[in-house]
PDB file of C-alpha atoms in Angstrom:
ATOM      1  CA  MET Q   9      85.207  90.923 133.948  1.00 83.00           C
ATOM      2  CA  THR Q  10      88.594  92.552 133.555  1.00 87.00           C
ATOM      3  CA  LEU Q  11      89.084  95.893 131.855  1.00 88.00           C
ATOM      4  CA  LYS Q  12      90.705  94.156 128.890  1.00 89.00           C
ATOM      5  CA  GLU Q  13      87.774  91.739 128.606  1.00 90.00           C
ATOM      6  CA  CYS Q  14      85.429  94.728 128.672  1.00 86.00           C
ATOM      7  CA  TYR Q  15      87.348  96.321 125.798  1.00 87.00           C
ATOM      8  CA  ASP Q  16      87.320  93.068 123.864  1.00 88.00           C
ATOM      9  CA  ALA Q  17      83.538  92.801 124.299  1.00 87.00           C
ATOM     10  CA  LEU Q  18      83.104  96.414 123.119  1.00 81.00           C
ATOM     11  CA  GLY Q  19      85.326  95.980 120.078  1.00 82.00           C
ATOM     12  CA  GLY Q  20      87.875  98.329 121.589  1.00 88.00           C
ATOM     13  CA  ASN Q  21      91.632  98.586 121.484  1.00 89.00           C
ATOM     14  CA  TYR Q  22      92.720  98.136 125.078  1.00 90.00           C
ATOM     15  CA  GLU Q  23      96.473  98.135 124.547  1.00 91.00           C
ATOM     16  CA  ASP Q  24      96.447 101.318 122.471  1.00 91.00           C
ATOM     17  CA  THR Q  25      94.244 103.085 125.016  1.00 92.00           C
ATOM     18  CA  VAL Q  26      96.476 102.126 127.950  1.00 92.00           C
ATOM     19  CA  ARG Q  27      99.480 103.350 125.975  1.00 92.00           C
ATOM     20  CA  ARG Q  28      97.750 106.651 125.142  1.00 88.00           C
ATOM     21  CA  LEU Q  29      96.459 107.277 128.680  1.00 86.00           C
ATOM     22  CA  TYR Q  30      99.653 105.942 130.309  1.00 88.00           C
ATOM     23  CA  ASN Q  31      98.089 103.476 132.739  1.00 87.00           C
ATOM     24  CA  GLU Q  32      95.135 101.223 133.397  1.00 89.00           C
ATOM     25  CA  LYS Q  33      93.827 103.306 136.309  1.00 91.00           C
ATOM     26  CA  LEU Q  34      93.267 106.296 134.020  1.00 90.00           C
ATOM     27  CA  VAL Q  35      91.577 104.082 131.438  1.00 90.00           C
ATOM     28  CA  GLU Q  36      89.263 102.760 134.137  1.00 88.00           C
ATOM     29  CA  LYS Q  37      88.549 106.280 135.421  1.00 89.00           C
ATOM     30  CA  PHE Q  38      87.624 107.563 131.963  1.00 87.00           C
ATOM     31  CA  LEU Q  39      85.635 104.429 131.193  1.00 85.00           C
ATOM     32  CA  PHE Q  40      83.323 105.213 134.109  1.00 84.00           C
ATOM     33  CA  LYS Q  41      83.127 108.842 132.987  1.00 86.00           C
ATOM     34  CA  PHE Q  42      82.161 107.617 129.511  1.00 85.00           C
ATOM     35  CA  GLU Q  43      79.001 106.125 130.996  1.00 83.00           C
ATOM     36  CA  GLU Q  44      78.042 109.613 132.166  1.00 89.00           C
ATOM     37  CA  ASP Q  45      78.749 111.317 128.833  1.00 90.00           C
ATOM     38  CA  PRO Q  46      75.464 112.675 127.425  1.00 93.00           C
ATOM     39  CA  SER Q  47      76.482 112.480 123.749  1.00 92.00           C
ATOM     40  CA  PHE Q  48      74.704 109.214 123.001  1.00 90.00           C
ATOM     41  CA  GLU Q  49      71.436 110.316 124.615  1.00 93.00           C
ATOM     42  CA  ASN Q  50      71.727 113.718 122.934  1.00 95.00           C
ATOM     43  CA  LEU Q  51      72.184 111.985 119.587  1.00 94.00           C
ATOM     44  CA  LYS Q  52      69.123 109.804 120.048  1.00 92.00           C
ATOM     45  CA  THR Q  53      66.990 112.753 121.170  1.00 94.00           C
ATOM     46  CA  ALA Q  54      68.138 114.965 118.302  1.00 95.00           C
ATOM     47  CA  LEU Q  55      67.410 112.255 115.734  1.00 93.00           C
ATOM     48  CA  VAL Q  56      63.932 111.622 117.124  1.00 93.00           C
ATOM     49  CA  GLU Q  57      63.244 115.371 117.034  1.00 95.00           C
ATOM     50  CA  GLY Q  58      64.761 115.750 113.561  1.00 93.00           C
ATOM     51  CA  ASP Q  59      67.297 118.290 114.835  1.00 96.00           C
ATOM     52  CA  LEU Q  60      70.158 117.642 112.440  1.00 95.00           C
ATOM     53  CA  GLU Q  61      72.398 120.359 113.899  1.00 96.00           C
ATOM     54  CA  ASP Q  62      72.279 118.840 117.389  1.00 96.00           C
ATOM     55  CA  ALA Q  63      72.507 115.327 115.926  1.00 95.00           C
ATOM     56  CA  PHE Q  64      75.692 116.291 114.062  1.00 96.00           C
ATOM     57  CA  ARG Q  65      77.192 117.853 117.176  1.00 96.00           C
ATOM     58  CA  ALA Q  66      76.372 114.810 119.320  1.00 96.00           C
ATOM     59  CA  ALA Q  67      77.642 112.322 116.714  1.00 96.00           C
ATOM     60  CA  HIS Q  68      80.851 114.313 116.291  1.00 96.00           C
ATOM     61  CA  THR Q  69      81.416 114.428 120.062  1.00 96.00           C
ATOM     62  CA  LEU Q  70      80.648 110.721 120.403  1.00 94.00           C
ATOM     63  CA  LYS Q  71      83.134 109.967 117.629  1.00 95.00           C
ATOM     64  CA  GLY Q  72      85.880 111.915 119.405  1.00 94.00           C
ATOM     65  CA  VAL Q  73      85.226 110.364 122.780  1.00 92.00           C
ATOM     66  CA  ALA Q  74      85.111 106.881 121.238  1.00 92.00           C
ATOM     67  CA  GLN Q  75      88.401 107.486 119.426  1.00 92.00           C
ATOM     68  CA  ASN Q  76      90.081 108.755 122.594  1.00 90.00           C
ATOM     69  CA  MET Q  77      88.832 105.777 124.584  1.00 91.00           C
ATOM     70  CA  GLY Q  78      89.900 103.270 121.933  1.00 92.00           C
ATOM     71  CA  PHE Q  79      86.362 102.090 121.186  1.00 91.00           C
ATOM     72  CA  ASP Q  80      87.197 101.363 117.560  1.00 90.00           C
ATOM     73  CA  THR Q  81      83.848  99.891 116.534  1.00 89.00           C
ATOM     74  CA  LEU Q  82      81.899 102.818 117.988  1.00 91.00           C
ATOM     75  CA  ALA Q  83      84.402 105.313 116.573  1.00 93.00           C
ATOM     76  CA  GLU Q  84      83.967 103.891 113.064  1.00 93.00           C
ATOM     77  CA  SER Q  85      80.171 103.828 113.142  1.00 93.00           C
ATOM     78  CA  SER Q  86      79.867 107.265 114.730  1.00 94.00           C
ATOM     79  CA  SER Q  87      82.388 108.658 112.231  1.00 95.00           C
ATOM     80  CA  ALA Q  88      80.260 107.424 109.326  1.00 95.00           C
ATOM     81  CA  LEU Q  89      77.165 108.913 110.968  1.00 94.00           C
ATOM     82  CA  THR Q  90      78.979 112.210 111.537  1.00 96.00           C
ATOM     83  CA  GLU Q  91      79.842 112.449 107.839  1.00 95.00           C
ATOM     84  CA  VAL Q  92      76.229 111.876 106.785  1.00 94.00           C
ATOM     85  CA  LEU Q  93      75.059 114.529 109.248  1.00 95.00           C
ATOM     86  CA  ARG Q  94      77.802 117.017 108.345  1.00 93.00           C
ATOM     87  CA  SER Q  95      75.582 118.763 105.763  1.00 90.00           C
ATOM     88  CA  ARG Q  96      72.831 119.117 108.377  1.00 89.00           C
ATOM     89  CA  THR Q  97      70.344 118.404 105.563  1.00 87.00           C
ATOM     90  CA  VAL Q  98      70.245 114.592 105.311  1.00 84.00           C
ATOM     91  CA  MET Q  99      68.626 112.335 107.898  1.00 86.00           C
ATOM     92  CA  PRO Q 100      70.692 109.131 108.233  1.00 89.00           C
ATOM     93  CA  ASP Q 101      69.046 105.815 107.508  1.00 84.00           C
ATOM     94  CA  SER Q 102      68.068 103.588 110.386  1.00 85.00           C
ATOM     95  CA  GLU Q 103      70.737 100.987 109.576  1.00 87.00           C
ATOM     96  CA  MET Q 104      73.488 103.566 110.095  1.00 85.00           C
ATOM     97  CA  VAL Q 105      71.964 104.743 113.359  1.00 84.00           C
ATOM     98  CA  ASP Q 106      71.559 101.144 114.539  1.00 85.00           C
ATOM     99  CA  LYS Q 107      75.299 100.531 114.044  1.00 86.00           C
ATOM    100  CA  VAL Q 108      76.059 103.338 116.496  1.00 83.00           C
ATOM    101  CA  CYS Q 109      73.487 102.012 118.956  1.00 76.00           C
ATOM    102  CA  GLU Q 110      74.769  98.422 118.945  1.00 70.00           C
TER     103      GLU Q 110
END
């Protein structure tokens, strides 16, 4: 699978990301670093534990990383989740969480 095919499968914007990061090698480098980013696991853990402060922080970080990497689908779903969690008083519904986890 090529890097572009990977982006297509993830609902990402490959061309915009290459333009922003200047070359494909940097995109590839950060793509592998994305796999190591703990934000997604932190989000899941915080939601299971009902820790809305940590859930907000993790969702917000995930949103930023997804935006920077051009993962448009993930950026949109994590942005919506971030806004629900912003008050730190409302637990998001499972449908919203599932969209981030897809």
